[in-house]
Amino acid sequence: MLKPLGDRVILQQEEEEQTIGGIVIANNAKEKPQSGKVVVVNDGRVLDNGTKVDPSVKVGDQVLFDKYAGTEVKYQGAKYLVLHEKDIVAIED
């Protein structure tokens, strides 16, 4: 699996099939999902003074993130989203 650097995390986005009146919406016309499941977290980031800050999320957390955050990557046939921890706005309970 990929290992994120710095304060980045790797998510698996939730894909929702949306139809309007039985018509399938083209992928490029759909809104980007804003939720996903954390699959990989780095060890944390190091501040300028050398203090290590642990990540706020853990593997398995269901999270909400900023609409246009992150970079989509393909790895071993699966799609993932790599984003900074600061772009995560909430953890679902």
PDB file of N, CA, C and O in Angstrom, residues 9 11-14 32-37 62-70 72 81 83-92:
ATOM      1  N   VAL A   9      -3.266  11.938   4.490  1.00  0.00           N
ATOM      2  CA  VAL A   9      -3.958  10.677   4.717  1.00  0.00           C
ATOM      3  C   VAL A   9      -4.466  10.179   3.363  1.00  0.00           C
ATOM      4  O   VAL A   9      -4.598  10.954   2.419  1.00  0.00           O
ATOM      5  N   LEU A  11      -7.623   8.224   1.511  1.00  0.00           N
ATOM      6  CA  LEU A  11      -9.022   7.856   1.661  1.00  0.00           C
ATOM      7  C   LEU A  11      -9.487   7.026   0.483  1.00  0.00           C
ATOM      8  O   LEU A  11      -8.964   7.146  -0.622  1.00  0.00           O
ATOM      9  N   GLN A  12     -10.494   6.230   0.739  1.00  0.00           N
ATOM     10  CA  GLN A  12     -11.222   5.568  -0.326  1.00  0.00           C
ATOM     11  C   GLN A  12     -12.560   6.293  -0.387  1.00  0.00           C
ATOM     12  O   GLN A  12     -13.319   6.284   0.583  1.00  0.00           O
ATOM     13  N   GLN A  13     -12.807   6.984  -1.500  1.00  0.00           N
ATOM     14  CA  GLN A  13     -14.011   7.783  -1.631  1.00  0.00           C
ATOM     15  C   GLN A  13     -15.234   6.897  -1.791  1.00  0.00           C
ATOM     16  O   GLN A  13     -15.165   5.829  -2.383  1.00  0.00           O
ATOM     17  N   GLU A  14     -16.357   7.396  -1.278  1.00  0.00           N
ATOM     18  CA  GLU A  14     -17.617   6.702  -1.478  1.00  0.00           C
ATOM     19  C   GLU A  14     -18.172   7.098  -2.826  1.00  0.00           C
ATOM     20  O   GLU A  14     -18.275   8.276  -3.142  1.00  0.00           O
ATOM     21  N   LYS A  32     -18.329  15.737  -7.085  1.00  0.00           N
ATOM     22  CA  LYS A  32     -17.321  14.923  -6.426  1.00  0.00           C
ATOM     23  C   LYS A  32     -17.789  14.570  -5.020  1.00  0.00           C
ATOM     24  O   LYS A  32     -18.245  15.441  -4.290  1.00  0.00           O
ATOM     25  N   PRO A  33     -17.707  13.293  -4.632  1.00  0.00           N
ATOM     26  CA  PRO A  33     -18.110  12.920  -3.270  1.00  0.00           C
ATOM     27  C   PRO A  33     -17.259  13.654  -2.237  1.00  0.00           C
ATOM     28  O   PRO A  33     -16.097  13.931  -2.468  1.00  0.00           O
ATOM     29  N   GLN A  34     -17.856  13.967  -1.098  1.00  0.00           N
ATOM     30  CA  GLN A  34     -17.144  14.682  -0.058  1.00  0.00           C
ATOM     31  C   GLN A  34     -16.978  13.845   1.193  1.00  0.00           C
ATOM     32  O   GLN A  34     -16.709  14.365   2.263  1.00  0.00           O
ATOM     33  N   SER A  35     -17.137  12.542   1.068  1.00  0.00           N
ATOM     34  CA  SER A  35     -16.932  11.676   2.218  1.00  0.00           C
ATOM     35  C   SER A  35     -16.138  10.458   1.785  1.00  0.00           C
ATOM     36  O   SER A  35     -16.103  10.103   0.615  1.00  0.00           O
ATOM     37  N   GLY A  36     -15.492   9.850   2.755  1.00  0.00           N
ATOM     38  CA  GLY A  36     -14.701   8.672   2.453  1.00  0.00           C
ATOM     39  C   GLY A  36     -14.224   7.992   3.717  1.00  0.00           C
ATOM     40  O   GLY A  36     -14.432   8.484   4.829  1.00  0.00           O
ATOM     41  N   LYS A  37     -13.590   6.849   3.509  1.00  0.00           N
ATOM     42  CA  LYS A  37     -13.076   6.050   4.619  1.00  0.00           C
ATOM     43  C   LYS A  37     -11.556   6.132   4.615  1.00  0.00           C
ATOM     44  O   LYS A  37     -10.921   5.946   3.579  1.00  0.00           O
ATOM     45  N   GLN A  62     -14.694   7.243   9.154  1.00  0.00           N
ATOM     46  CA  GLN A  62     -15.498   7.784   8.062  1.00  0.00           C
ATOM     47  C   GLN A  62     -15.425   9.293   8.209  1.00  0.00           C
ATOM     48  O   GLN A  62     -15.761   9.829   9.271  1.00  0.00           O
ATOM     49  N   VAL A  63     -14.959  10.006   7.179  1.00  0.00           N
ATOM     50  CA  VAL A  63     -14.713  11.443   7.295  1.00  0.00           C
ATOM     51  C   VAL A  63     -15.395  12.233   6.188  1.00  0.00           C
ATOM     52  O   VAL A  63     -15.730  11.697   5.131  1.00  0.00           O
ATOM     53  N   LEU A  64     -15.581  13.518   6.451  1.00  0.00           N
ATOM     54  CA  LEU A  64     -16.048  14.484   5.465  1.00  0.00           C
ATOM     55  C   LEU A  64     -14.888  15.430   5.189  1.00  0.00           C
ATOM     56  O   LEU A  64     -14.157  15.796   6.096  1.00  0.00           O
ATOM     57  N   PHE A  65     -14.728  15.828   3.925  1.00  0.00           N
ATOM     58  CA  PHE A  65     -13.594  16.687   3.572  1.00  0.00           C
ATOM     59  C   PHE A  65     -14.026  17.782   2.623  1.00  0.00           C
ATOM     60  O   PHE A  65     -15.130  17.745   2.059  1.00  0.00           O
ATOM     61  N   ASP A  66     -13.167  18.806   2.469  1.00  0.00           N
ATOM     62  CA  ASP A  66     -13.444  19.925   1.576  1.00  0.00           C
ATOM     63  C   ASP A  66     -13.726  19.435   0.163  1.00  0.00           C
ATOM     64  O   ASP A  66     -13.140  18.448  -0.304  1.00  0.00           O
ATOM     65  N   LYS A  67     -14.604  20.142  -0.515  1.00  0.00           N
ATOM     66  CA  LYS A  67     -15.112  19.717  -1.819  1.00  0.00           C
ATOM     67  C   LYS A  67     -14.025  19.450  -2.857  1.00  0.00           C
ATOM     68  O   LYS A  67     -14.078  18.454  -3.561  1.00  0.00           O
ATOM     69  N   TYR A  68     -13.062  20.323  -2.983  1.00  0.00           N
ATOM     70  CA  TYR A  68     -12.036  20.157  -4.036  1.00  0.00           C
ATOM     71  C   TYR A  68     -10.674  19.799  -3.463  1.00  0.00           C
ATOM     72  O   TYR A  68      -9.647  20.062  -4.064  1.00  0.00           O
ATOM     73  N   ALA A  69     -10.655  19.169  -2.313  1.00  0.00           N
ATOM     74  CA  ALA A  69      -9.401  18.821  -1.644  1.00  0.00           C
ATOM     75  C   ALA A  69      -8.788  17.557  -2.239  1.00  0.00           C
ATOM     76  O   ALA A  69      -9.476  16.699  -2.760  1.00  0.00           O
ATOM     77  N   GLY A  70      -7.489  17.460  -2.102  1.00  0.00           N
ATOM     78  CA  GLY A  70      -6.789  16.221  -2.397  1.00  0.00           C
ATOM     79  C   GLY A  70      -6.444  15.978  -3.845  1.00  0.00           C
ATOM     80  O   GLY A  70      -6.798  16.738  -4.731  1.00  0.00           O
ATOM     81  N   GLU A  72      -6.473  12.749  -6.619  1.00  0.00           N
ATOM     82  CA  GLU A  72      -6.921  11.391  -6.902  1.00  0.00           C
ATOM     83  C   GLU A  72      -5.775  10.605  -7.508  1.00  0.00           C
ATOM     84  O   GLU A  72      -5.065  11.100  -8.387  1.00  0.00           O
ATOM     85  N   LEU A  81      -7.873   8.847  -2.716  1.00  0.00           N
ATOM     86  CA  LEU A  81      -7.713  10.284  -2.614  1.00  0.00           C
ATOM     87  C   LEU A  81      -6.673  10.564  -1.543  1.00  0.00           C
ATOM     88  O   LEU A  81      -6.808  10.101  -0.409  1.00  0.00           O
ATOM     89  N   LEU A  83      -4.961  13.442   0.660  1.00  0.00           N
ATOM     90  CA  LEU A  83      -5.180  14.824   1.046  1.00  0.00           C
ATOM     91  C   LEU A  83      -4.530  15.132   2.381  1.00  0.00           C
ATOM     92  O   LEU A  83      -4.190  14.232   3.133  1.00  0.00           O
ATOM     93  N   HIS A  84      -4.345  16.431   2.619  1.00  0.00           N
ATOM     94  CA  HIS A  84      -3.799  16.887   3.895  1.00  0.00           C
ATOM     95  C   HIS A  84      -4.851  16.705   4.979  1.00  0.00           C
ATOM     96  O   HIS A  84      -6.041  16.858   4.732  1.00  0.00           O
ATOM     97  N   GLU A  85      -4.394  16.394   6.171  1.00  0.00           N
ATOM     98  CA  GLU A  85      -5.307  16.218   7.294  1.00  0.00           C
ATOM     99  C   GLU A  85      -6.144  17.478   7.549  1.00  0.00           C
ATOM    100  O   GLU A  85      -7.304  17.400   7.928  1.00  0.00           O
ATOM    101  N   LYS A  86      -5.580  18.652   7.276  1.00  0.00           N
ATOM    102  CA  LYS A  86      -6.300  19.919   7.498  1.00  0.00           C
ATOM    103  C   LYS A  86      -7.514  20.059   6.588  1.00  0.00           C
ATOM    104  O   LYS A  86      -8.404  20.846   6.867  1.00  0.00           O
ATOM    105  N   ASP A  87      -7.557  19.288   5.485  1.00  0.00           N
ATOM    106  CA  ASP A  87      -8.697  19.344   4.564  1.00  0.00           C
ATOM    107  C   ASP A  87      -9.859  18.484   5.038  1.00  0.00           C
ATOM    108  O   ASP A  87     -10.944  18.527   4.455  1.00  0.00           O
ATOM    109  N   ILE A  88      -9.655  17.698   6.085  1.00  0.00           N
ATOM    110  CA  ILE A  88     -10.742  16.907   6.678  1.00  0.00           C
ATOM    111  C   ILE A  88     -11.490  17.827   7.638  1.00  0.00           C
ATOM    112  O   ILE A  88     -10.885  18.423   8.523  1.00  0.00           O
ATOM    113  N   VAL A  89     -12.804  17.927   7.436  1.00  0.00           N
ATOM    114  CA  VAL A  89     -13.577  18.872   8.234  1.00  0.00           C
ATOM    115  C   VAL A  89     -14.374  18.199   9.354  1.00  0.00           C
ATOM    116  O   VAL A  89     -14.766  18.875  10.303  1.00  0.00           O
ATOM    117  N   ALA A  90     -14.599  16.883   9.265  1.00  0.00           N
ATOM    118  CA  ALA A  90     -15.368  16.205  10.307  1.00  0.00           C
ATOM    119  C   ALA A  90     -15.149  14.710  10.249  1.00  0.00           C
ATOM    120  O   ALA A  90     -14.808  14.152   9.201  1.00  0.00           O
ATOM    121  N   ILE A  91     -15.354  14.061  11.396  1.00  0.00           N
ATOM    122  CA  ILE A  91     -15.330  12.606  11.493  1.00  0.00           C
ATOM    123  C   ILE A  91     -16.746  12.173  11.838  1.00  0.00           C
ATOM    124  O   ILE A  91     -17.340  12.698  12.777  1.00  0.00           O
ATOM    125  N   GLU A  92     -17.286  11.217  11.066  1.00  0.00           N
ATOM    126  CA  GLU A  92     -18.630  10.717  11.346  1.00  0.00           C
ATOM    127  C   GLU A  92     -18.573   9.712  12.485  1.00  0.00           C
ATOM    128  O   GLU A  92     -17.682   8.885  12.555  1.00  0.00           O
TER     129      GLU A  92
END
